[in-house]
PDB file of N, CA and C in Angstrom:
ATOM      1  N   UNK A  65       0.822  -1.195   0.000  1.00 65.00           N
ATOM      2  CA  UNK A  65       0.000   0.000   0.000  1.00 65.00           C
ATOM      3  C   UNK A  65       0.865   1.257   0.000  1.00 65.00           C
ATOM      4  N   UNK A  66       2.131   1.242   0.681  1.00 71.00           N
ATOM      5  CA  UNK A  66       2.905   2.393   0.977  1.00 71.00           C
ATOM      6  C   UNK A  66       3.562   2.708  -0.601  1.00 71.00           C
ATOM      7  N   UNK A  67       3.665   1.298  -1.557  1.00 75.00           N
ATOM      8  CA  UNK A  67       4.306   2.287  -2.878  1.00 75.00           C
ATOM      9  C   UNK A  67       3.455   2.618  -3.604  1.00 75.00           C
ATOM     10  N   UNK A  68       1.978   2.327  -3.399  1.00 84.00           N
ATOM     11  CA  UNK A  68       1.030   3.174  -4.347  1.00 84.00           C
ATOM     12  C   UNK A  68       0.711   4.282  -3.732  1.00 84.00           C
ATOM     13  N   UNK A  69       1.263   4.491  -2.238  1.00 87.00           N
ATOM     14  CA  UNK A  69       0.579   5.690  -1.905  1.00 87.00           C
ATOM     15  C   UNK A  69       1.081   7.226  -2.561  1.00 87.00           C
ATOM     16  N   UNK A  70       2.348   7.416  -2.863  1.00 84.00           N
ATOM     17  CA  UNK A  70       3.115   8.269  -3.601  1.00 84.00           C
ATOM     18  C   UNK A  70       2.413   8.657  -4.600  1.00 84.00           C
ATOM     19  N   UNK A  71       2.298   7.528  -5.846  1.00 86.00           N
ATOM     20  CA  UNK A  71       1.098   7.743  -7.067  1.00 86.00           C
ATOM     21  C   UNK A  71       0.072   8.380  -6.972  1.00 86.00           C
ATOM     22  N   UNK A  72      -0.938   7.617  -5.853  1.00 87.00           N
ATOM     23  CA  UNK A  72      -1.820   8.442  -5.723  1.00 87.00           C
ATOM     24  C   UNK A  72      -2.023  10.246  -4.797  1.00 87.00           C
ATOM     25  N   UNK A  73      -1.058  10.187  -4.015  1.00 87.00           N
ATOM     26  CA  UNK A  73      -0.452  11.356  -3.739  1.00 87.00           C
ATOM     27  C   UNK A  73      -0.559  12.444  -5.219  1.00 87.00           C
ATOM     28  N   UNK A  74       0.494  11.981  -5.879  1.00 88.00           N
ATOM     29  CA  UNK A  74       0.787  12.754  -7.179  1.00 88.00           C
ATOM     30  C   UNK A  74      -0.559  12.858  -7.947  1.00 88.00           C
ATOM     31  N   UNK A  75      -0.770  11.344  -8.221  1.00 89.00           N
ATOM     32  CA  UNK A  75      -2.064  12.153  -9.276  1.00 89.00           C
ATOM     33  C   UNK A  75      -3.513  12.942  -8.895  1.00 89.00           C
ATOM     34  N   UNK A  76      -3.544  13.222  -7.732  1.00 90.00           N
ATOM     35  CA  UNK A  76      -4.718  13.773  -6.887  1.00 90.00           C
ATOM     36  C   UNK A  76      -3.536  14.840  -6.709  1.00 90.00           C
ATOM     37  N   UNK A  77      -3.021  15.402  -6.719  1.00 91.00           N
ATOM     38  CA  UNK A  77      -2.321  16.358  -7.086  1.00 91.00           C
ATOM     39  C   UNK A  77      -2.506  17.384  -8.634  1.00 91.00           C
ATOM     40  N   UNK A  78      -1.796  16.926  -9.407  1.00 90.00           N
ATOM     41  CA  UNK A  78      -2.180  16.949 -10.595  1.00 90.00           C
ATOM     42  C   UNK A  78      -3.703  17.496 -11.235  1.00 90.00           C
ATOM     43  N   UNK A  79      -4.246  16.442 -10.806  1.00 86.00           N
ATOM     44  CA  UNK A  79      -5.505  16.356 -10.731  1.00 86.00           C
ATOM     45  C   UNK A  79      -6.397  17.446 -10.589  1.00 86.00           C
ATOM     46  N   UNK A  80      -5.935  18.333  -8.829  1.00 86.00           N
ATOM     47  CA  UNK A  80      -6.254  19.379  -8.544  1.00 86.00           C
ATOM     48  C   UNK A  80      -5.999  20.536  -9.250  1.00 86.00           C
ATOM     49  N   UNK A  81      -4.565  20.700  -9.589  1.00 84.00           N
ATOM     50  CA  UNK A  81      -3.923  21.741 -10.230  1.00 84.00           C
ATOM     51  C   UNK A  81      -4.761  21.747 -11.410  1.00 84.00           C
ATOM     52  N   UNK A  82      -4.844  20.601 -12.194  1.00 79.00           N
ATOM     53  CA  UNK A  82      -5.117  20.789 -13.641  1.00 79.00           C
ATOM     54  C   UNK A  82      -7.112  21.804 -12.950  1.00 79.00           C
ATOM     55  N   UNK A  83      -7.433  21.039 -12.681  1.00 75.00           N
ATOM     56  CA  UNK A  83      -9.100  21.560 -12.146  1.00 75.00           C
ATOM     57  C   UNK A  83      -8.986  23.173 -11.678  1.00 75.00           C
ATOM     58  N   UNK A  84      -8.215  23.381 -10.654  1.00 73.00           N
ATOM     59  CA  UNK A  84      -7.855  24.791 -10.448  1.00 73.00           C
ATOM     60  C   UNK A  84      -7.495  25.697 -11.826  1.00 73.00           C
ATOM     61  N   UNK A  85      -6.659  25.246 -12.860  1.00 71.00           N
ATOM     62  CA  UNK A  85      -6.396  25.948 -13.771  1.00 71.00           C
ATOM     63  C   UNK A  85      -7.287  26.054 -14.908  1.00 71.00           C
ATOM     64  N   UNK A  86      -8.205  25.364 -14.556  1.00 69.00           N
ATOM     65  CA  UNK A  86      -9.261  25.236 -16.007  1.00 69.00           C
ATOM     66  C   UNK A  86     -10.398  25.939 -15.476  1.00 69.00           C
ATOM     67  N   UNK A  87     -10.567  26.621 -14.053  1.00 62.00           N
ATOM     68  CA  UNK A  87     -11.429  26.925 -13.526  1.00 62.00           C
ATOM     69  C   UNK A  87     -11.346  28.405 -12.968  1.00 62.00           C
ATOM     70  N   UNK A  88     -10.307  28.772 -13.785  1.00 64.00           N
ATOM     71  CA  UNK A  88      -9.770  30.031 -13.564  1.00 64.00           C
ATOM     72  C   UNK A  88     -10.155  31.280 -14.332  1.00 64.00           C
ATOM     73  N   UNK A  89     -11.348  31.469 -14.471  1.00 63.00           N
ATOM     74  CA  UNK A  89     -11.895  32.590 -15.304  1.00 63.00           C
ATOM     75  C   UNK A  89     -12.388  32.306 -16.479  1.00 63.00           C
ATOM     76  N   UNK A  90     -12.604  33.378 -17.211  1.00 64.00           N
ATOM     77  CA  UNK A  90     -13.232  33.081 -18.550  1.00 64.00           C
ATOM     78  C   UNK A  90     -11.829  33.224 -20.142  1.00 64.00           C
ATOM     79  N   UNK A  91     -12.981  32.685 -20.845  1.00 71.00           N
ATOM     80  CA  UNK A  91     -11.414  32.472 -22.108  1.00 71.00           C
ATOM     81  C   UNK A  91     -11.509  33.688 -22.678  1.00 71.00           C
ATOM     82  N   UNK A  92     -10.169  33.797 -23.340  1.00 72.00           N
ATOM     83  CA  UNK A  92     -10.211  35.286 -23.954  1.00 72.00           C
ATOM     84  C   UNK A  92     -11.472  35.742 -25.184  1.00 72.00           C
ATOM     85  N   UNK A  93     -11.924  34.862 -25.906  1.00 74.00           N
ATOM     86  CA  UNK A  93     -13.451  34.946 -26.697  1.00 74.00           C
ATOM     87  C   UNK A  93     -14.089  35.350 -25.686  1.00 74.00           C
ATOM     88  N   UNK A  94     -14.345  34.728 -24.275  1.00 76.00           N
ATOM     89  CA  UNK A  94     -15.472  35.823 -23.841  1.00 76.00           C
ATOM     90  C   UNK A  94     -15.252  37.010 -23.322  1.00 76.00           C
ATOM     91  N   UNK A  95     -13.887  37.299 -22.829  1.00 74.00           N
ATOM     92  CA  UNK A  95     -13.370  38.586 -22.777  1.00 74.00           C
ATOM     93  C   UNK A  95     -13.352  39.470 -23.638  1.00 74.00           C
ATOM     94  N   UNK A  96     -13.685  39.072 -24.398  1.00 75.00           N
ATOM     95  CA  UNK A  96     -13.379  40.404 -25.640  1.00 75.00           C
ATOM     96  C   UNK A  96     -14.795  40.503 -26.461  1.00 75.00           C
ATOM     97  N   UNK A  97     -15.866  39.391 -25.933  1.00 77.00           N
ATOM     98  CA  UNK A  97     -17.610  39.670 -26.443  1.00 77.00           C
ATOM     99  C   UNK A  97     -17.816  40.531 -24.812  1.00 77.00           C
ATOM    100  N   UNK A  98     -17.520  40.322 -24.024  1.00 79.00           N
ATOM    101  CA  UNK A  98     -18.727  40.878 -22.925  1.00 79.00           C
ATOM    102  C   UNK A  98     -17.965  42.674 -22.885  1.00 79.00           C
ATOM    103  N   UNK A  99     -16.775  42.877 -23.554  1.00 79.00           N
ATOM    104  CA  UNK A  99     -16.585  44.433 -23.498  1.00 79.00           C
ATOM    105  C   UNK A  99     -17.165  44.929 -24.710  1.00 79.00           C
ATOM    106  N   UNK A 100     -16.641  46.309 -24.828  1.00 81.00           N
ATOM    107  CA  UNK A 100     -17.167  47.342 -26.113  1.00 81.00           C
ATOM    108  C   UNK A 100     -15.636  47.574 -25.726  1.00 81.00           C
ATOM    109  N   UNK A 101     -15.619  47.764 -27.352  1.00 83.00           N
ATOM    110  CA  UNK A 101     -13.646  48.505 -27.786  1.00 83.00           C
ATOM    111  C   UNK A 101     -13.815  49.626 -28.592  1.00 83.00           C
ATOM    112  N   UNK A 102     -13.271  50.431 -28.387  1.00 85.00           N
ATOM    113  CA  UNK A 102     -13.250  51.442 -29.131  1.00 85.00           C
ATOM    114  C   UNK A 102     -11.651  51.596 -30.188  1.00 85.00           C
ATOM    115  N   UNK A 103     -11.557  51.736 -31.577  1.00 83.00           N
ATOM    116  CA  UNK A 103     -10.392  51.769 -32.389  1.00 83.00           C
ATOM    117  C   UNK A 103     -10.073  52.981 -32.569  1.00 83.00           C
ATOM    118  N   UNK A 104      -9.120  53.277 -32.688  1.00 87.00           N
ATOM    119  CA  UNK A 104      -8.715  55.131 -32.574  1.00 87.00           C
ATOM    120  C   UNK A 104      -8.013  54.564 -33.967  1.00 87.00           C
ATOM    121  N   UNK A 105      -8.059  56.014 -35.084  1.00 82.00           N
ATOM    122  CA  UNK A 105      -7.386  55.534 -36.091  1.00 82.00           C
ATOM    123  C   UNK A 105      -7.468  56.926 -37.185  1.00 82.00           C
ATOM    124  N   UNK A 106      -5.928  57.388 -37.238  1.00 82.00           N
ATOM    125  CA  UNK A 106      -5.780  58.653 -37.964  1.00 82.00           C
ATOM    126  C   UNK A 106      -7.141  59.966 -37.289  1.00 82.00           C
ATOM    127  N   UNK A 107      -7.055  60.003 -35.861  1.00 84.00           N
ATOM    128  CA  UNK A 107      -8.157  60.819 -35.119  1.00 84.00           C
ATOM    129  C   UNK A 107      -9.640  60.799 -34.756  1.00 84.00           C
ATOM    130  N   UNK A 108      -9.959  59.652 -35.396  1.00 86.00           N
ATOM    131  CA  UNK A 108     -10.988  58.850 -35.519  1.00 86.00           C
ATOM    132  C   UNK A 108     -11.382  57.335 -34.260  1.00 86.00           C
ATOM    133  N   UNK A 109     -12.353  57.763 -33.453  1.00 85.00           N
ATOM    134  CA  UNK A 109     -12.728  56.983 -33.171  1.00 85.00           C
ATOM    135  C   UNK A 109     -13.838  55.996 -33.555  1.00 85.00           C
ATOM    136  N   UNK A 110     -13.534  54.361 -33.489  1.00 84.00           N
ATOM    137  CA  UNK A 110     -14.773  53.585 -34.279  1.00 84.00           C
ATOM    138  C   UNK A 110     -15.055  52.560 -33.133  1.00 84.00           C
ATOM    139  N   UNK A 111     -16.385  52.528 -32.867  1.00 83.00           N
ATOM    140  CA  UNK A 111     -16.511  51.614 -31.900  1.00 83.00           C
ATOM    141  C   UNK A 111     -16.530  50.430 -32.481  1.00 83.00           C
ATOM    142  N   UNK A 112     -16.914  49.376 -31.458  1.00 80.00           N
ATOM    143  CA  UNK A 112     -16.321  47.670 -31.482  1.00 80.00           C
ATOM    144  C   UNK A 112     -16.663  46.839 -31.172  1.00 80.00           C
ATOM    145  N   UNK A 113     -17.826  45.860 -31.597  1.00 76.00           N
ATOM    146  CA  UNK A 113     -18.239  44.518 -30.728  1.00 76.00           C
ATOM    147  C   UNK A 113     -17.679  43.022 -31.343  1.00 76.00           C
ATOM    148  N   UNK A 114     -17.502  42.434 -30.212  1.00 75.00           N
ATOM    149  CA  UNK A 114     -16.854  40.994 -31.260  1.00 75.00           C
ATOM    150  C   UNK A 114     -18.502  40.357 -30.292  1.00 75.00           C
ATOM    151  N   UNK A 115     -18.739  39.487 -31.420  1.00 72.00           N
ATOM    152  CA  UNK A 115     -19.148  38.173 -31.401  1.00 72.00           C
ATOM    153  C   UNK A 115     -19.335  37.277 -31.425  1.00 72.00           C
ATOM    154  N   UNK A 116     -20.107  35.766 -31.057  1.00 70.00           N
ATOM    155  CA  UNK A 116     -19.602  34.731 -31.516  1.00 70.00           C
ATOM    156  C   UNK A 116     -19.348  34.341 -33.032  1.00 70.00           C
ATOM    157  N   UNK A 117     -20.274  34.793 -33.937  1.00 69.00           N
ATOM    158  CA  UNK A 117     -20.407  34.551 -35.467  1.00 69.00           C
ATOM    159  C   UNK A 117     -18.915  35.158 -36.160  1.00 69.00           C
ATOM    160  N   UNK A 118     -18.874  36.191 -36.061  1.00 58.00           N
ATOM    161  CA  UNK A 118     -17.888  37.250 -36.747  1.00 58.00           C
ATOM    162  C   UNK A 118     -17.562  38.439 -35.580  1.00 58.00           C
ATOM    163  N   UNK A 119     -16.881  39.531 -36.538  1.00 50.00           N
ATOM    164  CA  UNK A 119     -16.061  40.574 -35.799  1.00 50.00           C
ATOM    165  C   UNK A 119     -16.786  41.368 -36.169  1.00 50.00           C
ATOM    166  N   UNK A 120     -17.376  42.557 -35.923  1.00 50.00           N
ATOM    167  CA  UNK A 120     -18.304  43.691 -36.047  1.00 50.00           C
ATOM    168  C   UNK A 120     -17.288  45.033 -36.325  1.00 50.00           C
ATOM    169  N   UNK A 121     -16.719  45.596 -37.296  1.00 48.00           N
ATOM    170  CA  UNK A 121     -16.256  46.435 -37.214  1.00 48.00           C
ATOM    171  C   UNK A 121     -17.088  48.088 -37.464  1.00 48.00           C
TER     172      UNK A 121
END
């Protein structure tokens, strides 16, 4: 029992980390639908929505 205990040590380890890191906020697609961007360009401002389908310029 004592040399599987290491293994399972590690992979309940692992395990956690990987779960903690996948559970860590949102992906950059939804970061960049739930804002408004504004493009500055030769003095010009153009506003900005991304969506799931396409890019809205």
């Amino acid at each position: 029992m004592k040399k599987y205990r290491k293994y399972i040590i590690a992979v309940m380890t692992v395990l956690m980390i990987a779960v903690g890191l996948t559970a860590c906020g949102k992906s950059t697609a939804q970061d960049l639908q739930s804002n408004k961007w504004y493009l500055n360009q030769k003095g010009q401002s153009y506003k900005t929505q991304f969506n799931k389908k396409n890019n809205d310029y």
